[in-house]
Short mmCIF file of C-alpha atoms and ligand atoms in Angstrom, two decimals:
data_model
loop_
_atom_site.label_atom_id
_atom_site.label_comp_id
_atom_site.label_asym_id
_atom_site.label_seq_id
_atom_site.Cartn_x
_atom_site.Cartn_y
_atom_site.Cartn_z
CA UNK A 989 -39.01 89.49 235.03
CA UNK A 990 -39.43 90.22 231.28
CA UNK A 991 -37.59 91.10 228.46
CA UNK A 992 -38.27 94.63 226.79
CA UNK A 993 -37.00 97.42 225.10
CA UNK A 994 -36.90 101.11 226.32
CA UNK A 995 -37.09 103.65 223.27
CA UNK A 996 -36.42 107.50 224.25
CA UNK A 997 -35.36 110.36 221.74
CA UNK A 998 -32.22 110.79 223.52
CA UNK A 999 -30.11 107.80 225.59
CA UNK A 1000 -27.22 109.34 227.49
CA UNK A 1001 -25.00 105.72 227.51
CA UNK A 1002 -22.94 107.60 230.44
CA UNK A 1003 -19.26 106.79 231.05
CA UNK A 1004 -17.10 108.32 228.05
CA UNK A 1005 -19.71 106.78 225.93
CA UNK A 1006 -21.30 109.18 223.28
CA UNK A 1007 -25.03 110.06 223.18
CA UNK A 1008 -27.54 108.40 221.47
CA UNK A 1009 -30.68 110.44 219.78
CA UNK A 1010 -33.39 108.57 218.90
CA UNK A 1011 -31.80 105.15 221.06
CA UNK A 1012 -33.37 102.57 222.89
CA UNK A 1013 -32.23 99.74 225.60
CA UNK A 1014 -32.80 96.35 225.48
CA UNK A 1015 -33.58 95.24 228.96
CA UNK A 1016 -33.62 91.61 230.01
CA UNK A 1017 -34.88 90.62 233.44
CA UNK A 1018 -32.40 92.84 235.75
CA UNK A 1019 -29.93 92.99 232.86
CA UNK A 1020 -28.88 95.36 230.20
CA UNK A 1021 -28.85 93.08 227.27
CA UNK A 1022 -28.46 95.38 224.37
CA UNK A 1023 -28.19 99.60 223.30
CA UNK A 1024 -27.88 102.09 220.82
CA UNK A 1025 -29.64 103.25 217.98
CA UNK A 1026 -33.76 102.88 218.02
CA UNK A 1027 -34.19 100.64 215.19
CA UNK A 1028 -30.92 99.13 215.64
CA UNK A 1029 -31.58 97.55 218.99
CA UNK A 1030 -35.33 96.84 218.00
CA UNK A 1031 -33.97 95.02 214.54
CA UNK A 1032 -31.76 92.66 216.92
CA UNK A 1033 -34.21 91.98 219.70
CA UNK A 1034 -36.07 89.14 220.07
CA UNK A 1035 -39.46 88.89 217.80
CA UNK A 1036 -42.23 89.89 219.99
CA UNK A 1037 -40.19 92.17 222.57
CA UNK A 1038 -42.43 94.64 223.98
CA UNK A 1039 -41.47 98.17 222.57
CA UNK A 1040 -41.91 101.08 225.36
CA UNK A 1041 -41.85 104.29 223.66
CA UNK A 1042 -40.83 106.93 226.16
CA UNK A 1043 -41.14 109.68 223.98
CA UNK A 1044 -39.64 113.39 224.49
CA UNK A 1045 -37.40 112.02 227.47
CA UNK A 1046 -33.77 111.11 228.13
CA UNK A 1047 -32.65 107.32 229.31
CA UNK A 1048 -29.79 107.63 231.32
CA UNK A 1049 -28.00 105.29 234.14
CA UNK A 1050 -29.85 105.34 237.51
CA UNK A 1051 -28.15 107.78 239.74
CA UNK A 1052 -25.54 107.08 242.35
CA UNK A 1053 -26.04 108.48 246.09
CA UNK A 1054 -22.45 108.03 247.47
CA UNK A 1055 -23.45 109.34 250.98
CA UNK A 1056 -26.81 108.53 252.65
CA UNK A 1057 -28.01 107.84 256.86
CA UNK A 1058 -30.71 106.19 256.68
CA UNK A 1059 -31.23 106.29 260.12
CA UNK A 1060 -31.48 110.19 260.21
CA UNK A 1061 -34.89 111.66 259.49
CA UNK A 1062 -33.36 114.94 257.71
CA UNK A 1063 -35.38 117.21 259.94
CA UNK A 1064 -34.28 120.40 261.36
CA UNK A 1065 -32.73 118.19 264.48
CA UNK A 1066 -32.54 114.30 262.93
CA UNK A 1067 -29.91 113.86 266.03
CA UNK A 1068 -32.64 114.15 268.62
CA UNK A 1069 -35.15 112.36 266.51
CA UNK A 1070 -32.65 109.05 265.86
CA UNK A 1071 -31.84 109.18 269.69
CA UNK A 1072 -35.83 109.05 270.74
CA UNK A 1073 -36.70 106.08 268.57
CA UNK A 1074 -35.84 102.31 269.26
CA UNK A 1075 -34.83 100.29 266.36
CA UNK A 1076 -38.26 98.72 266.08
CA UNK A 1077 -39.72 102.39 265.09
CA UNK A 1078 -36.51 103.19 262.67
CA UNK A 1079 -36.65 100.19 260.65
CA UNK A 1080 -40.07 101.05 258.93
CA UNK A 1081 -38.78 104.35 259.00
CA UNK A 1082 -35.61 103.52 257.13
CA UNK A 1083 -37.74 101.60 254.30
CA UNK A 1084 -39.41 104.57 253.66
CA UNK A 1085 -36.61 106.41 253.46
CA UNK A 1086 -35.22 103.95 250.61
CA UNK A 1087 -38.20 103.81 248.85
CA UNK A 1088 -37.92 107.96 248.53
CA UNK A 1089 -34.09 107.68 247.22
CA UNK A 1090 -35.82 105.33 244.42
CA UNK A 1091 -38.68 108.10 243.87
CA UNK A 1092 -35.33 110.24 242.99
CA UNK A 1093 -34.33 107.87 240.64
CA UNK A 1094 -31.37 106.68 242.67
CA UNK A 1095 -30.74 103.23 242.07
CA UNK A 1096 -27.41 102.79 244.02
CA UNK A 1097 -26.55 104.60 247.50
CA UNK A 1098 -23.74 103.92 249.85
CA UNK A 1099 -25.15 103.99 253.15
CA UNK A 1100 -22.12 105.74 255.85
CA UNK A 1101 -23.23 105.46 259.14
CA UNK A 1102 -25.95 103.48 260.87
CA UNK A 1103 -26.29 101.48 264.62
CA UNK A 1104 -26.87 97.71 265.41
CA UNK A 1105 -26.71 96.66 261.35
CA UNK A 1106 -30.14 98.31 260.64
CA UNK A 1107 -29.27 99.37 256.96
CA UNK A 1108 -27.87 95.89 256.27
CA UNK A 1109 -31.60 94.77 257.09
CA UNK A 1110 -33.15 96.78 254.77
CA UNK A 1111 -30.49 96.58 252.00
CA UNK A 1112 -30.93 92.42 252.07
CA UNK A 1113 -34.83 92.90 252.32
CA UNK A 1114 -34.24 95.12 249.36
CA UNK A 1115 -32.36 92.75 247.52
CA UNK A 1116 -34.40 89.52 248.01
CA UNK A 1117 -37.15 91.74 246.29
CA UNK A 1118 -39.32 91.79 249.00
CA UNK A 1119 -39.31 96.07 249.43
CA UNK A 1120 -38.89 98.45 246.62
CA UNK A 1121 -34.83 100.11 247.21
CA UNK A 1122 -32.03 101.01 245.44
CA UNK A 1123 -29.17 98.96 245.95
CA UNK A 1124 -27.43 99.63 249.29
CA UNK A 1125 -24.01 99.79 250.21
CA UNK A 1126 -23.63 99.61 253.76
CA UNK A 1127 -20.61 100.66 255.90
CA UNK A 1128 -22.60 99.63 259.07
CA UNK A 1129 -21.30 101.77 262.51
CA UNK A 1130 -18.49 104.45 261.70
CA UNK A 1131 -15.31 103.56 263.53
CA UNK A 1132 -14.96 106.68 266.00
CA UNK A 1133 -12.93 107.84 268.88
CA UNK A 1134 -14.58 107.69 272.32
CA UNK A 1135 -16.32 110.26 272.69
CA UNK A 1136 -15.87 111.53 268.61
CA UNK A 1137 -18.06 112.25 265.26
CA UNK A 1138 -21.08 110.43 265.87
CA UNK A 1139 -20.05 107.91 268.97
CA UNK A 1140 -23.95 107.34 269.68
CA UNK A 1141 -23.64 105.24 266.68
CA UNK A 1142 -21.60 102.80 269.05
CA UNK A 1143 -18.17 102.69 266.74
CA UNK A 1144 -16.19 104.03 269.88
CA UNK A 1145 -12.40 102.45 268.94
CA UNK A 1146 -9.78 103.65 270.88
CA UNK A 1147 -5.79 102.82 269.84
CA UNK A 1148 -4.34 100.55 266.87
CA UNK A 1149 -5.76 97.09 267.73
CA UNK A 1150 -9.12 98.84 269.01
CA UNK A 1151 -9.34 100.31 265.70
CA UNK A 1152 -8.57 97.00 264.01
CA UNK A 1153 -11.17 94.92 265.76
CA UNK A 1154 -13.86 97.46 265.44
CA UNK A 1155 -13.27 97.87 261.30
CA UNK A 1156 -13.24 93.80 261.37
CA UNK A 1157 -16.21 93.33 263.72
CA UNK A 1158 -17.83 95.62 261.32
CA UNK A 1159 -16.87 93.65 258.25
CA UNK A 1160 -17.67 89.84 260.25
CA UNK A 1161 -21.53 91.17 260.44
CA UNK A 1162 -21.66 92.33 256.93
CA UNK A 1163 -20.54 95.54 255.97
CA UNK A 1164 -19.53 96.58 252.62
CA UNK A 1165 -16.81 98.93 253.68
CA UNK A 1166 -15.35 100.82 256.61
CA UNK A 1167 -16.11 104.28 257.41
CA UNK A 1168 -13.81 106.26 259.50
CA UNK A 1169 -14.38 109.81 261.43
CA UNK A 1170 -10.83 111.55 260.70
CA UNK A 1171 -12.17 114.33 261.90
CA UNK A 1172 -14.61 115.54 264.51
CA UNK A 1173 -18.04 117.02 262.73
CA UNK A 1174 -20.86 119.49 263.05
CA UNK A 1175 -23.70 116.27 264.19
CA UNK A 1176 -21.43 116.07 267.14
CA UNK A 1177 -21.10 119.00 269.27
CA UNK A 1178 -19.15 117.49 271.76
CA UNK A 1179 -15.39 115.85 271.36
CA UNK A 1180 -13.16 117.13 268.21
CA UNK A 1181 -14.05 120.21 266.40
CA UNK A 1182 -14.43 119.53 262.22
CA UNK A 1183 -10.74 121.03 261.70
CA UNK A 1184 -9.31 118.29 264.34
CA UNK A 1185 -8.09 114.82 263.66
CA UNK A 1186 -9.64 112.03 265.57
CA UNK A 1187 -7.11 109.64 265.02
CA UNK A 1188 -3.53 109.37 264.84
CA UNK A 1189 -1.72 108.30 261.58
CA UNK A 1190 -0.87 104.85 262.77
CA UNK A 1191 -4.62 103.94 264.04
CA UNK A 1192 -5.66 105.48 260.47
CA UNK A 1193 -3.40 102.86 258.95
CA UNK A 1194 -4.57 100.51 260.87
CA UNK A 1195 -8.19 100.53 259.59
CA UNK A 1196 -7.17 101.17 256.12
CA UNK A 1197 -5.31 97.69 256.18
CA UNK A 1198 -7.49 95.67 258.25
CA UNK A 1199 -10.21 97.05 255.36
CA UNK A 1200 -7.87 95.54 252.46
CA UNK A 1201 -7.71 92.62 254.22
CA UNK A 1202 -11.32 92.44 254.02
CA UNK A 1203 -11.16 93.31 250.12
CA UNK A 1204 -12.93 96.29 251.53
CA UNK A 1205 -12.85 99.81 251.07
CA UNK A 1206 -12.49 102.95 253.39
CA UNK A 1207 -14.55 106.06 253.40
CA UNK A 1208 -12.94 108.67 255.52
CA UNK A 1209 -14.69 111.68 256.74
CA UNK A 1210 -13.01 114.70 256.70
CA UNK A 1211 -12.70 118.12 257.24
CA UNK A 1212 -10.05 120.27 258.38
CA UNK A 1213 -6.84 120.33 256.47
CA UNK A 1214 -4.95 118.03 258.59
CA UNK A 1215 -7.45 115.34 258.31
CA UNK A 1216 -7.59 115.58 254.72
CA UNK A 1217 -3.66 114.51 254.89
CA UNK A 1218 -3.67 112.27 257.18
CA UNK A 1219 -6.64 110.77 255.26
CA UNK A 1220 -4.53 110.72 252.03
CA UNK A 1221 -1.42 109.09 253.91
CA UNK A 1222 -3.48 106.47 254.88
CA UNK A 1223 -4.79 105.62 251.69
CA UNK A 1224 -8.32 106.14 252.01
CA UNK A 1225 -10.42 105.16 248.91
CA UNK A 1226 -13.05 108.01 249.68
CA UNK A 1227 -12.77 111.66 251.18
CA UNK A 1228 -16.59 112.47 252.43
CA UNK A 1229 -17.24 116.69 252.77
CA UNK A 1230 -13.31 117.53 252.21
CA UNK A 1231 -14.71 121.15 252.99
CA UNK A 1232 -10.76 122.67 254.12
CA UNK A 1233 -12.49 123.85 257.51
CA UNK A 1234 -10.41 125.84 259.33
CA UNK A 1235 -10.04 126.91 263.18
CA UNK A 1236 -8.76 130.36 261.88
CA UNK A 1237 -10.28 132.76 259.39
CA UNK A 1238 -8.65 132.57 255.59
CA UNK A 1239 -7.75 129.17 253.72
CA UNK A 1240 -4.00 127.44 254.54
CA UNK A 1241 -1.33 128.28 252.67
CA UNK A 1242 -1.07 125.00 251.58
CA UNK A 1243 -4.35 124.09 250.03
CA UNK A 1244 -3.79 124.46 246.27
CA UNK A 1245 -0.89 121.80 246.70
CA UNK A 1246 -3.50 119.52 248.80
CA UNK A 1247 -5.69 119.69 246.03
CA UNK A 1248 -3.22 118.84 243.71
CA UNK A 1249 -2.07 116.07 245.36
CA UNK A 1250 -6.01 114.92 245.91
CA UNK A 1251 -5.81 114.68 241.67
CA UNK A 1252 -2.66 112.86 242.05
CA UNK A 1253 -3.60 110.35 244.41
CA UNK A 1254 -6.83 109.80 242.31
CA UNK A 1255 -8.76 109.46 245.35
CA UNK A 1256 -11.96 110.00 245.16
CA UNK A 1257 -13.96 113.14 246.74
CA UNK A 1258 -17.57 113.67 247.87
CA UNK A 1259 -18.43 117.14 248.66
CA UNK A 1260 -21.70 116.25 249.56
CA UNK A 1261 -23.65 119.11 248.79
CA UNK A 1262 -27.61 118.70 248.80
CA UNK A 1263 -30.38 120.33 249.31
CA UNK A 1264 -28.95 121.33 252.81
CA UNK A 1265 -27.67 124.54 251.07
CA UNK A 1266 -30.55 125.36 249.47
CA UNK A 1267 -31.31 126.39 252.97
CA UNK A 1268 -28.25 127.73 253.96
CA UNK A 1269 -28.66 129.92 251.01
CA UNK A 1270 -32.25 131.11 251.85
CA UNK A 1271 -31.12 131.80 255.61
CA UNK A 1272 -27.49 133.48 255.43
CA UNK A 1273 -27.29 134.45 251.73
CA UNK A 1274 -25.95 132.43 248.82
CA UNK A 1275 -22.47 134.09 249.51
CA UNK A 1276 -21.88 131.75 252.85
CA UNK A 1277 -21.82 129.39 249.66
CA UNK A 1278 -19.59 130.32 247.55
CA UNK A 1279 -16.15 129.34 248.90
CA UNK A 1280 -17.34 125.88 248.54
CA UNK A 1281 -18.52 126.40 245.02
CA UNK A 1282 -15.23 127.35 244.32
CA UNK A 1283 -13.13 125.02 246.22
CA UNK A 1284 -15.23 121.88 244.15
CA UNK A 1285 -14.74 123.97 240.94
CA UNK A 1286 -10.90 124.55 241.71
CA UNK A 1287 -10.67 120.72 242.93
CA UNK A 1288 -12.84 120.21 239.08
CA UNK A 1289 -9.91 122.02 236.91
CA UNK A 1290 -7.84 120.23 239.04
CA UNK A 1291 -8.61 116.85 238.13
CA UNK A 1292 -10.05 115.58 241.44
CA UNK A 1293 -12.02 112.56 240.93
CA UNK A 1294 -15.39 114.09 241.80
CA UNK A 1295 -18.49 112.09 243.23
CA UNK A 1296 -21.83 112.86 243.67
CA UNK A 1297 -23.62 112.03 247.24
CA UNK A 1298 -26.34 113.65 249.78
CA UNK A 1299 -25.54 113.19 253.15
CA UNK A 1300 -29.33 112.23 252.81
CA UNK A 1301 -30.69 112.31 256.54
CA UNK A 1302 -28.65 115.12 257.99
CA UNK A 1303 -29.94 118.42 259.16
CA UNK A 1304 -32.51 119.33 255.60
CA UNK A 1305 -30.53 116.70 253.25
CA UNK A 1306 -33.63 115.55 252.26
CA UNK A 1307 -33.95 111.31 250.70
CA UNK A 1308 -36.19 113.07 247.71
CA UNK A 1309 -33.95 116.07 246.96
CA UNK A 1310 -30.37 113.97 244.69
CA UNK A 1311 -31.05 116.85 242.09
CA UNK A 1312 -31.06 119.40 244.05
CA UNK A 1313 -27.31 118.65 245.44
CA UNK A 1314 -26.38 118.26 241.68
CA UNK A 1315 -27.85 121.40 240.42
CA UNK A 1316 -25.22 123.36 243.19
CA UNK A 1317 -22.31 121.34 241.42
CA UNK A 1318 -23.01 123.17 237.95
CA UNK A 1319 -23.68 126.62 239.58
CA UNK A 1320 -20.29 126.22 241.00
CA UNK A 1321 -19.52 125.90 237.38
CA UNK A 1322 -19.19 121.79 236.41
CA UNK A 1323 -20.30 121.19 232.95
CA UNK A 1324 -23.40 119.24 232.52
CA UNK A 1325 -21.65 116.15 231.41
CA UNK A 1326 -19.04 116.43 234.83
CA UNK A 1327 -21.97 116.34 236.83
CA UNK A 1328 -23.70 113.66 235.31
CA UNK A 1329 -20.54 111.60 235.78
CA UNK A 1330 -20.07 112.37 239.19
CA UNK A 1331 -23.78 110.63 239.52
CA UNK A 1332 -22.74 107.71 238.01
CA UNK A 1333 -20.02 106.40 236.00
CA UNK A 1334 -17.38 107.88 238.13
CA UNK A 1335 -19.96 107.16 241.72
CA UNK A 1336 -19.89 103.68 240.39
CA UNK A 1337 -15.89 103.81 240.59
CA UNK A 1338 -15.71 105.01 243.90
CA UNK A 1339 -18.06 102.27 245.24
CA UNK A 1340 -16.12 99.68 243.15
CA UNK A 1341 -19.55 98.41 241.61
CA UNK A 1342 -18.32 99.90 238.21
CA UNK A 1343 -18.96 96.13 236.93
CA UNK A 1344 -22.45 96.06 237.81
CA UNK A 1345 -24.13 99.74 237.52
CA UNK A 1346 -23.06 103.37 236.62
CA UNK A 1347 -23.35 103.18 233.18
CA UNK A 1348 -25.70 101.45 229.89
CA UNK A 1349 -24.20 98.61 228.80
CA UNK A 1350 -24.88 95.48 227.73
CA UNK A 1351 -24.22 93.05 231.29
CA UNK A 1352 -24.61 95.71 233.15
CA UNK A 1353 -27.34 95.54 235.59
CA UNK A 1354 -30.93 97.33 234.30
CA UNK A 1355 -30.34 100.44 236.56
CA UNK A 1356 -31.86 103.58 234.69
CA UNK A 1357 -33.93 106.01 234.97
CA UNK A 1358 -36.42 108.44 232.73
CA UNK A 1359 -36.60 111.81 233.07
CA UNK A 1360 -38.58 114.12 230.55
CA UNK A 1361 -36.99 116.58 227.85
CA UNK A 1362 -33.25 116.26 227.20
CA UNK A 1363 -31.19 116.55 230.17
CA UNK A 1364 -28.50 118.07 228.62
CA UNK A 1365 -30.44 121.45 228.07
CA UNK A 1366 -31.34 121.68 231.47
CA UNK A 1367 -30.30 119.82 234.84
CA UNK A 1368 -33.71 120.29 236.54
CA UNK A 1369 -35.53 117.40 234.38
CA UNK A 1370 -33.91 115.28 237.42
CA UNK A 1371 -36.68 117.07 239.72
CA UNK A 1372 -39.15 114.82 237.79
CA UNK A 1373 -38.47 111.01 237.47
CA UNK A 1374 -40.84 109.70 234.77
CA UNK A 1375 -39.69 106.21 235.37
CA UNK A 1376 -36.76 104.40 237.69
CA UNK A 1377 -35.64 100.84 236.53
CA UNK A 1378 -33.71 99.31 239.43
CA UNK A 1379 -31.75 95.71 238.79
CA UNK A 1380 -34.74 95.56 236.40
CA UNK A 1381 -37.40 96.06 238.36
CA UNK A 1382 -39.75 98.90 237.73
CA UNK A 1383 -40.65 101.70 239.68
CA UNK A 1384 -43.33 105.09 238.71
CA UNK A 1385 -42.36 107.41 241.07
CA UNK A 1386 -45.53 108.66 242.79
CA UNK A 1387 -45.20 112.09 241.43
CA UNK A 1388 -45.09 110.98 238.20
CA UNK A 1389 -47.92 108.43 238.80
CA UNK A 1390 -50.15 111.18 239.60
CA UNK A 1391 -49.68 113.30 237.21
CA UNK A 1392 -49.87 110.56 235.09
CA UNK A 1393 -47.01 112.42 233.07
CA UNK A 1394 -46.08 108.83 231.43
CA UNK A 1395 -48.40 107.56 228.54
CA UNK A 1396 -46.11 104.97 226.74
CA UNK A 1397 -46.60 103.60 223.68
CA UNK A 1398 -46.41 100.12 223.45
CA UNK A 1399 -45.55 98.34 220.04
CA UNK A 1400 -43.84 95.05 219.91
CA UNK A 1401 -40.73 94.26 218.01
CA UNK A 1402 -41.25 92.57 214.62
ZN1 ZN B 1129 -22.49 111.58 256.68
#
């Protein structure tokens, strides 16, 4: 890998860092070795460093999918699909899937739920360089109840020590974290309904300790009300959905005090909204939408700790389609600089990788990505990677390969 600098009319640093116009990155194998001003970083780089100039286009940190299943095919029925096919036919399947995240310009992307340690295949293949990926977090199989959210996936754990040894057998073969159904889900039409708790508080304990003793961290998914407490009193890094479903019509009395306690707690929340809503939009009306635009909006002015992630895989939560999840955050009413957090800096804090990626910085790794215009002005430029840098390595989306959208300039540092 080679040493070069990026130059773009506007760098967007991330983090509480301030915008750069006219900026450039120095990029050094598959690290971040310098930024800021254009001529500034070019004056201290090495003579001879190849200058790419990217033009009319922002620089900003590659994005941060907090939620992916790689295993799902994010069909209208990925359930049936993942149940037909052997792990022979979803491996090849699942590298595909990857490479699409990258073609997205996602860079990083926590992988919650998969069977038999297939995603920790492809995210070691991934990093050894020998596929093109974004770096994966894997929590390998979700710890269930018998019978619960997603028990195909073969986390069936049933009682305290149950519960222990599943969230340590998990960790033994390689996972990066523990994820835990609190509640039951919509995947699952059998076993707990999505406002029902799985688990009782002392078996949610249980995993969240047997996690720490790991030096691991817990994603919880939850739904109903109950779960979301039961999630918080177990300390749970990580609350995936957190949509307040309800077995009775109207929102609990209580909600406005969970919230607050959510920004208290600083826990961090994934609504995971995606391009499955697009959908649900197009079918039932953009008003079956709205309560959840306003519960992440009211969670916002809250000061929830607010994450960005797909549920990539699911029913129409499609690998290619990270912006269109992030363009429903600022119609609920986020301001573009929230949102762009919630894709990286503050993703990168939730996934405890804040030391490697999230943000431009020098020692950071070379995760970025180049989309055209300034992003600032409009959201939608993330429809169109022009260019995806992950852990230095780069990738030309095939979109933008074929429209051959990316002409840089190349001039070499004096
Ligand atoms: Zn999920």
């Amino acid at each position: 890998m080679t040493r070069r600098v990026l130059a773009a009319e506007l760098v967007l640093p991330g983090g509480d860092q301030e915008a750069v116009p006219d900026g450039a990155v120095l990029v050094d194998g598959d690290t971040i070795a310098d930024v800021g001003p254009r001529d500034a970083v070019i004056g201290r780089a090495p003579a001879g460093t190849p200058v790419q100039e990217l033009g009319a286009a922002t620089l900003l940190p590659g994005l941060i999918d907090c939620h992916v299943h790689l295993v799902f095919d994010a069909s209208e029925d990925p359930l049936t699909a993942f149940l037909a096919a052997d792990d022979a036919a979803l491996l090849p399947a699942m590298v595909g899937r990857a490479a699409r995240l990258l073609d997205a310009g996602v860079t990083t992307a926590r992988d919650l739920g998969d069977r038999n340690g297939l995603v920790r295949k492809v995210r070691d293949a991934i990093t050894a360089g020998d596929i093109p990926g974004p770096r994966l977090l894997s929590a390998g199989t979700p710890v269930t109840v018998t019978g619960g959210h997603c028990w195909f996936l073969g986390g069936e754990a049933d009682g305290q020590d149950a519960v222990r040894a599943a969230v340590r057998r998990n960790l033994r073969d390689g996972a990066d974290l523990t994820k835990i159904m609190v509640t039951g889900g919509t995947m699952t039409t059998t076993g707990p309904r999505p406002h029902q708790v799985q688990f009782t508080a002392a078996e949610l304990a249980a995993a969240v300790e047997e996690s720490a003793r790991f030096g691991r961290r817990v994603a919880a998914h939850v739904h109903g009300t109950e779960g979301i407490e039961a999630a918080l009193e177990a300390g749970a890094d990580t609350l995936e959905h957190c949509t307040f479903a309800s077995a009775v019509k109207g929102q609990p009395a209580h909600k406005h005090e969970l919230i607050d306690r959510m920004a208290a707690d600083g826990v961090f929340v994934c609504p995971t909204f995606s391009s499955t809503l697009d959908s649900v939009a197009r079918e039932r009306g953009a008003d079956t939408i709205q309560p959840y635009l306003d519960l992440v909006r009211r969670e916002y002015e809250a000061g929830v700790r607010l994450v960005a992630g797909t549920d990539a895989g699911v029913h129409l939560a499609t690998f290619e389609g990270y912006a269109e999840g992030l363009l429903w955050y600022e119609r609920a009413g986020l301001p573009v600089d929230a949102v762009l957090k919630m894709a990286t800096s503050e993703a990168a804090a939730a996934l405890g990788v804040s030391d490697r990626t999230g943000r431009i910085a020098p020692g950071l790794d070379a995760d970025l990505l180049v989309v055209p215009g300034d992003l600032r002005e409009d959201l939608r430029a993330l429809r169109d990677p022009l260019l995806v840098l992950a852990r230095g390595r780069v990738h030309v989306p095939p979109a933008a390969a074929e429209r051959a959208v990316l002409r840089p300039q190349e001039k070499v540092a004096p």
